[in-house]
Amino acid sequence: MDCPEYKRFEDYLDDHHLNRLKNYQYRSVDHSPTTKYVLRHWWEYVAGWMPPWLAPNMITLIGLMFIVVNVITVVIYIPDLKTDAPSWVYFSFAFGLFFYQTMDNVDGKQARKTGTSSPLGELFDHGIDSLNCVLGGLVQCAAVGSGHSLYAVFILLVACWPMYLSTWEEYHTGVLYLGFINGPTEGLLIAIAVLLSTGFRGVQLWNQPVENYISLPQSIVIYFAKFGHQLKLLDLFVSFVMFALVCGHAPTCFYNTYMAIRDNKSQPRSKQDPRISSFSQALLRLSPLLIFTFCSASWVASPHSHILKREKIIEFGLMLCFIFGRIATRIILSHLTKSSFPFWSGMLIPVIGGSIVINLPLIGLSVMSLIEFLPLLNNLNVYILIPANINTNQHKPSLIGPPSCPPGEN
């Protein structure tokens, strides 16, 4: 089947995309009792204080600025991601995250109140959310004292998965589904609780043995003792995050996507959406996230990597922030315009390139020096970003990126 978006280069929006954008209608479902019975009233109260001249997107941006301030505070007070900072630092982290959550929900109410709701608002809102995944992850790393370790990398990467899966799910179902327990509500409240706990007890709390707080089966204690490791609260925190993702959020996204595809296939052929024709096709669309995760992890975990040794997780995290933000927003835009799924983003090149280059010694080849490698990354970023400034009215293709969808997609 012909795919107008399947071209050698990544195109800007054409008239067909813009027409679909005009007809787009936002749909969402939120089953969270916390939202329904508690936070909704707080958000409505705050929204009532917003002046009508304040743009919804500005409210979203103000919320992000508090997260940026949190990250700057980490750089100043906790650059090693494990130092026990003054209590007010962690309390400010908690306030910043709660303020961000509030603004993230108030912006939509402001848009409806002022009659300025638009697809651009959803793109901007969810795009900001995608940036916050890694930025918020950096703050959590500092709060639990992960240090510049593989635990820190895990926290940064696993923070991106719920956002990607929800965006992937919305692309196939047309609905932003928030379950009874979801990331934007309960997930952020748990993160706030972690920050407050560190503020009251200090970062050393997370290095305490789990058995000081929870009675564990002796078999588990013995198992970890074999490896010379005592199970700590930090281990429990990481395990809880992984459990919530694998056993809670991910299955819900897969189920909703599967049901949407099944319902689509039951429609008359003339009414079917060819973008969601099979579940195997939907699973293939997880490949950008898998590539992003694998390359990031293999880069840092390589025995030849200096990111952990030189304590560069914060810089690495900032790079991941913008890469993931680009990946997520392209999926959101494809959903808004009913376009083919964007399998590729040029922003993946730095992390793929870094992963390959740093692991070259494993196959007997030499690694480029840091002096050689940084200009390479800089040139790649310039190569990727410059085309974004070309006048979109001329519908010129960008100069980077393989096909946005495989043959057979429409």
XYZ file of C-alpha atoms in Angstrom:
410
model
C 0.000 0.000 0.000
C 1.282 3.418 -0.889
C 2.568 5.417 2.039
C 2.807 9.168 1.316
C 4.928 9.686 4.431
C 7.328 6.889 3.475
C 10.063 8.891 1.825
C 13.817 8.953 1.959
C 13.836 12.102 4.028
C 11.768 13.381 6.892
C 9.190 15.891 5.580
C 7.491 18.814 7.239
C 3.736 18.881 7.620
C 1.925 19.179 4.315
C -1.628 20.333 3.640
C -3.057 16.857 4.309
C -1.453 16.783 7.750
C -2.685 20.283 8.542
C -6.254 19.401 7.561
C -6.181 16.369 9.854
C -4.769 18.583 12.587
C -7.742 20.945 12.288
C -10.170 18.050 12.723
C -8.378 16.546 15.720
C -10.333 16.132 18.961
C -8.622 15.387 22.252
C -9.945 12.401 24.210
C -8.830 11.203 27.617
C -9.958 8.923 30.428
C -8.790 9.277 34.031
C -9.914 6.633 36.525
C -7.661 7.768 39.366
C -9.636 8.175 42.621
C -6.868 10.479 43.854
C -7.629 12.824 40.982
C -11.393 12.517 41.306
C -11.738 13.007 45.052
C -8.676 15.034 46.043
C -6.445 16.718 43.487
C -9.179 17.771 41.069
C -10.535 20.225 43.625
C -7.067 21.671 44.215
C -6.424 22.092 40.496
C -9.788 23.787 39.960
C -9.051 26.146 42.844
C -5.669 27.109 41.376
C -7.165 27.454 37.879
C -9.665 29.937 39.277
C -6.796 32.271 40.189
C -5.260 32.248 36.717
C -5.732 35.550 34.834
C -7.469 35.152 31.458
C -4.532 36.763 29.623
C -2.121 34.013 30.747
C -1.653 31.517 27.906
C -2.068 27.823 28.808
C 1.280 26.984 27.217
C 2.934 29.596 29.425
C 1.466 27.850 32.470
C 3.001 24.592 31.244
C 6.342 26.298 30.702
C 6.287 27.888 34.162
C 5.798 24.422 35.642
C 8.810 23.114 33.729
C 10.942 25.997 34.986
C 10.520 24.709 38.541
C 11.912 21.337 37.438
C 14.806 23.118 35.723
C 15.491 24.985 38.976
C 15.495 21.621 40.762
C 18.116 20.287 38.348
C 20.248 23.418 38.740
C 20.045 22.942 42.512
C 21.278 19.367 42.064
C 24.249 20.629 40.043
C 25.124 23.169 42.754
C 24.521 21.165 45.937
C 24.656 17.479 44.908
C 26.891 17.181 41.805
C 27.984 13.681 42.832
C 24.307 12.617 43.203
C 24.960 11.187 46.675
C 26.026 13.990 49.011
C 23.638 14.658 51.891
C 22.473 18.217 51.183
C 20.592 20.518 53.585
C 17.002 19.441 54.228
C 15.558 22.509 52.498
C 17.086 21.316 49.219
C 14.969 18.159 49.186
C 11.895 20.033 50.371
C 12.394 22.452 47.470
C 12.596 19.450 45.135
C 9.267 18.187 46.473
C 7.656 21.608 46.136
C 8.987 22.028 42.585
C 7.626 18.651 41.508
C 4.238 19.286 43.129
C 4.087 22.717 41.495
C 4.926 21.133 38.132
C 2.160 18.552 38.580
C -0.297 21.315 39.448
C 0.607 23.468 36.449
C 0.502 20.404 34.180
C -3.167 19.971 35.073
C -4.149 23.624 35.370
C -3.016 24.460 31.814
C -5.799 22.376 30.280
C -8.420 23.979 32.505
C -7.081 27.403 31.537
C -7.325 26.472 27.856
C -10.952 25.433 28.202
C -11.779 28.509 30.283
C -10.291 30.885 27.708
C -11.411 28.910 24.651
C -7.831 28.405 23.466
C -7.715 24.599 23.410
C -5.774 23.325 20.416
C -3.715 20.352 19.214
C -0.643 22.547 19.655
C -1.459 22.719 23.356
C -1.462 18.926 23.623
C 1.798 18.686 21.687
C 3.442 21.297 23.899
C 2.023 19.859 27.130
C 3.042 16.272 26.436
C 6.340 17.404 24.958
C 7.163 19.137 28.241
C 6.160 15.958 30.075
C 8.642 13.974 27.985
C 11.448 16.366 28.935
C 10.531 16.052 32.597
C 11.013 12.282 32.513
C 14.807 12.481 32.552
C 15.022 15.820 34.383
C 12.841 14.489 37.180
C 14.880 11.293 37.123
C 18.056 13.260 37.824
C 16.426 14.841 40.868
C 15.318 11.421 42.112
C 18.868 10.097 41.692
C 20.148 12.862 43.954
C 17.368 12.238 46.484
C 18.066 8.509 46.877
C 21.845 8.917 46.747
C 22.388 6.708 43.708
C 25.644 8.469 42.858
C 27.108 8.210 39.369
C 26.259 4.544 39.038
C 24.333 2.101 36.895
C 21.435 2.614 39.307
C 21.329 6.250 38.200
C 21.273 5.219 34.539
C 18.473 2.766 35.300
C 16.396 5.469 37.001
C 16.875 7.872 34.075
C 15.943 5.293 31.451
C 13.058 3.633 33.272
C 11.505 7.077 33.807
C 11.099 7.329 30.021
C 9.265 4.042 29.570
C 5.848 4.972 31.031
C 5.746 8.157 28.950
C 6.662 6.317 25.756
C 4.195 3.489 26.383
C 1.364 5.936 27.102
C 2.181 7.918 23.952
C 2.441 4.689 21.951
C -0.898 3.570 23.388
C -2.571 6.896 22.559
C -1.314 6.681 18.970
C -3.168 3.374 18.523
C -6.259 3.985 20.654
C -6.803 7.710 20.080
C -7.363 8.090 23.832
C -5.017 9.134 26.617
C -5.834 6.492 29.200
C -4.943 7.063 32.858
C -5.708 4.087 35.066
C -6.743 3.841 38.704
C -3.066 4.231 39.598
C -1.103 6.198 37.005
C 2.202 7.993 36.589
C 1.074 11.636 36.277
C -0.916 11.392 39.510
C 0.110 8.641 41.936
C 3.536 8.218 40.332
C 4.460 11.848 40.942
C 2.998 11.737 44.446
C 5.226 8.756 45.248
C 8.211 10.658 43.843
C 7.272 13.614 46.055
C 7.058 11.269 49.052
C 10.583 10.030 48.282
C 11.867 13.613 48.200
C 10.138 14.469 51.473
C 11.499 11.308 53.116
C 15.027 12.327 52.196
C 14.351 15.819 53.485
C 13.316 14.479 56.891
C 15.746 11.569 57.252
C 18.659 12.498 55.002
C 20.010 10.675 51.961
C 21.590 8.030 54.216
C 18.054 6.673 54.676
C 18.322 4.863 51.343
C 21.532 3.089 52.370
C 19.835 1.513 55.389
C 19.262 -2.271 55.306
C 15.733 -3.219 54.320
C 15.416 -5.603 57.277
C 15.596 -2.597 59.606
C 12.144 -1.619 58.333
C 10.645 -4.742 56.760
C 10.858 -8.359 57.865
C 12.312 -10.292 54.921
C 12.381 -14.065 54.388
C 15.762 -15.427 55.447
C 16.222 -17.022 52.015
C 16.262 -13.578 50.356
C 18.803 -12.244 52.848
C 21.050 -15.281 52.310
C 20.730 -15.005 48.521
C 22.020 -11.431 48.448
C 24.682 -12.240 51.044
C 26.173 -14.775 48.612
C 27.058 -11.872 46.332
C 28.410 -9.793 49.198
C 25.452 -7.429 48.964
C 23.096 -6.338 51.702
C 19.631 -5.422 50.482
C 19.124 -1.686 51.047
C 16.153 0.635 50.757
C 17.628 1.945 47.494
C 17.403 -1.592 46.080
C 13.811 -1.789 47.267
C 12.987 1.555 45.633
C 14.448 0.489 42.282
C 12.657 -2.880 42.493
C 9.358 -1.144 43.235
C 9.743 1.155 40.223
C 10.492 -1.807 37.963
C 7.584 -3.813 39.374
C 5.144 -0.929 38.842
C 6.252 -0.616 35.221
C 6.333 -4.306 34.291
C 3.302 -5.495 36.247
C 1.145 -2.369 36.219
C 1.612 0.245 33.541
C 2.966 -1.812 30.632
C 0.285 -4.566 30.654
C -2.461 -1.925 30.687
C -0.964 -0.166 27.666
C -0.562 -3.456 25.787
C -4.115 -4.542 26.570
C -5.720 -1.250 25.523
C -3.690 -1.201 22.316
C -4.608 -4.805 21.511
C -8.312 -4.097 22.051
C -8.173 -0.984 19.858
C -6.558 -2.961 17.039
C -9.094 -5.768 17.404
C -11.988 -3.296 17.291
C -10.468 -1.604 14.251
C -10.196 -4.920 12.384
C -13.852 -5.699 13.149
C -14.957 -2.564 11.279
C -15.896 -2.621 7.578
C -12.757 -2.300 5.472
C -13.740 1.185 4.312
C -13.807 2.412 7.925
C -10.637 0.701 9.141
C -7.610 2.754 10.101
C -4.671 1.226 8.170
C -2.230 2.668 10.723
C -3.363 0.153 13.346
C -3.856 -2.992 11.303
C -2.004 -5.545 13.458
C -0.659 -5.989 16.976
C 2.695 -7.234 15.685
C 3.019 -3.968 13.788
C 2.277 -2.093 17.023
C 4.957 -4.052 18.893
C 7.468 -3.179 16.184
C 6.805 0.466 16.998
C 8.477 -0.039 20.358
C 11.803 -0.280 18.518
C 12.778 3.419 18.962
C 12.480 3.047 22.735
C 14.395 -0.232 22.710
C 17.184 1.287 20.611
C 17.298 4.356 22.853
C 17.456 2.229 26.012
C 19.927 -0.364 24.731
C 22.363 2.136 23.242
C 22.259 4.385 26.299
C 22.849 1.481 28.675
C 25.571 -0.139 26.556
C 27.384 3.197 26.275
C 27.493 3.794 30.028
C 27.998 0.155 31.045
C 30.903 -0.365 28.642
C 34.210 -1.095 30.423
C 35.745 1.578 28.196
C 33.216 4.287 29.120
C 34.315 7.203 31.298
C 30.824 8.510 32.087
C 30.679 6.815 35.488
C 34.382 7.161 36.251
C 34.398 10.907 35.574
C 30.952 11.431 37.098
C 29.241 12.709 33.960
C 25.777 11.242 34.538
C 24.182 14.692 34.765
C 25.596 15.740 31.384
C 24.656 12.357 29.924
C 21.149 12.709 31.347
C 20.683 16.131 29.768
C 21.586 14.630 26.396
C 19.072 11.815 26.939
C 16.451 14.390 27.930
C 16.476 16.095 24.540
C 16.805 12.860 22.582
C 13.812 11.298 24.304
C 11.870 14.552 24.045
C 12.333 14.491 20.292
C 11.306 10.838 20.015
C 8.142 11.311 22.082
C 6.989 14.538 20.438
C 7.296 13.032 16.958
C 4.950 10.239 18.023
C 2.544 12.775 19.513
C 2.597 14.835 16.314
C 1.958 11.712 14.231
C -1.023 10.938 16.445
C -2.409 14.471 16.073
C -2.070 14.415 12.283
C -2.982 10.717 11.850
C 0.337 10.159 10.119
C 2.497 7.079 9.851
C 4.424 6.099 12.940
C 7.852 7.793 13.154
C 10.261 4.899 13.525
C 13.302 7.093 13.242
C 14.601 10.354 14.628
C 17.944 11.859 13.733
C 18.385 12.698 17.410
C 19.121 9.002 17.992
C 22.382 9.287 16.075
C 24.501 10.635 18.978
C 23.480 7.885 21.385
C 23.827 5.173 18.734
C 27.175 6.591 17.631
C 28.419 6.868 21.198
C 27.393 3.306 21.962
C 29.201 1.964 18.910
C 32.370 4.023 19.257
C 32.892 3.365 22.967
C 32.544 -0.396 22.448
C 34.894 -0.668 19.462
C 37.708 -2.144 21.625
C 35.483 -5.156 22.266
C 36.027 -6.135 18.631
C 39.683 -5.129 18.569
C 39.362 -1.583 17.229
C 40.602 1.581 18.922
C 38.356 4.201 20.482
C 38.459 7.801 19.320
C 39.819 10.159 21.940
C 37.425 12.434 23.799
C 38.870 15.391 21.899
C 37.944 13.729 18.611
C 34.580 12.429 19.757
C 33.061 15.633 21.146
C 33.387 17.524 17.828
C 31.788 14.516 16.155
C 28.754 14.753 18.424
C 28.656 18.521 17.974
C 28.670 18.176 14.186
C 25.927 15.568 14.329
C 23.729 17.801 16.469
C 24.238 20.762 14.145
C 23.440 18.515 11.189
C 20.223 17.425 12.877
C 19.048 20.772 14.239
C 19.810 23.216 11.395
C 17.133 21.797 9.035
C 14.529 22.422 11.755
C 14.932 26.151 11.129
C 14.104 25.977 7.415
C 10.905 27.814 6.485
C 8.120 25.240 6.791
C 5.921 27.138 4.365
C 8.125 25.926 1.522
C 7.607 22.269 2.556
C 11.293 21.527 2.129
C 12.493 18.122 3.352
C 15.024 17.981 6.130
C 18.463 16.585 5.422
C 18.509 13.812 7.947
C 16.658 10.626 8.746
C 15.744 7.357 7.122
C 12.154 6.469 6.267
C 9.491 7.338 8.850
C 7.479 4.186 8.184
C 8.120 0.786 6.597
C 6.453 -0.369 3.375
C 2.857 -1.269 3.916
C 2.001 1.507 6.331
C -0.252 4.386 5.413
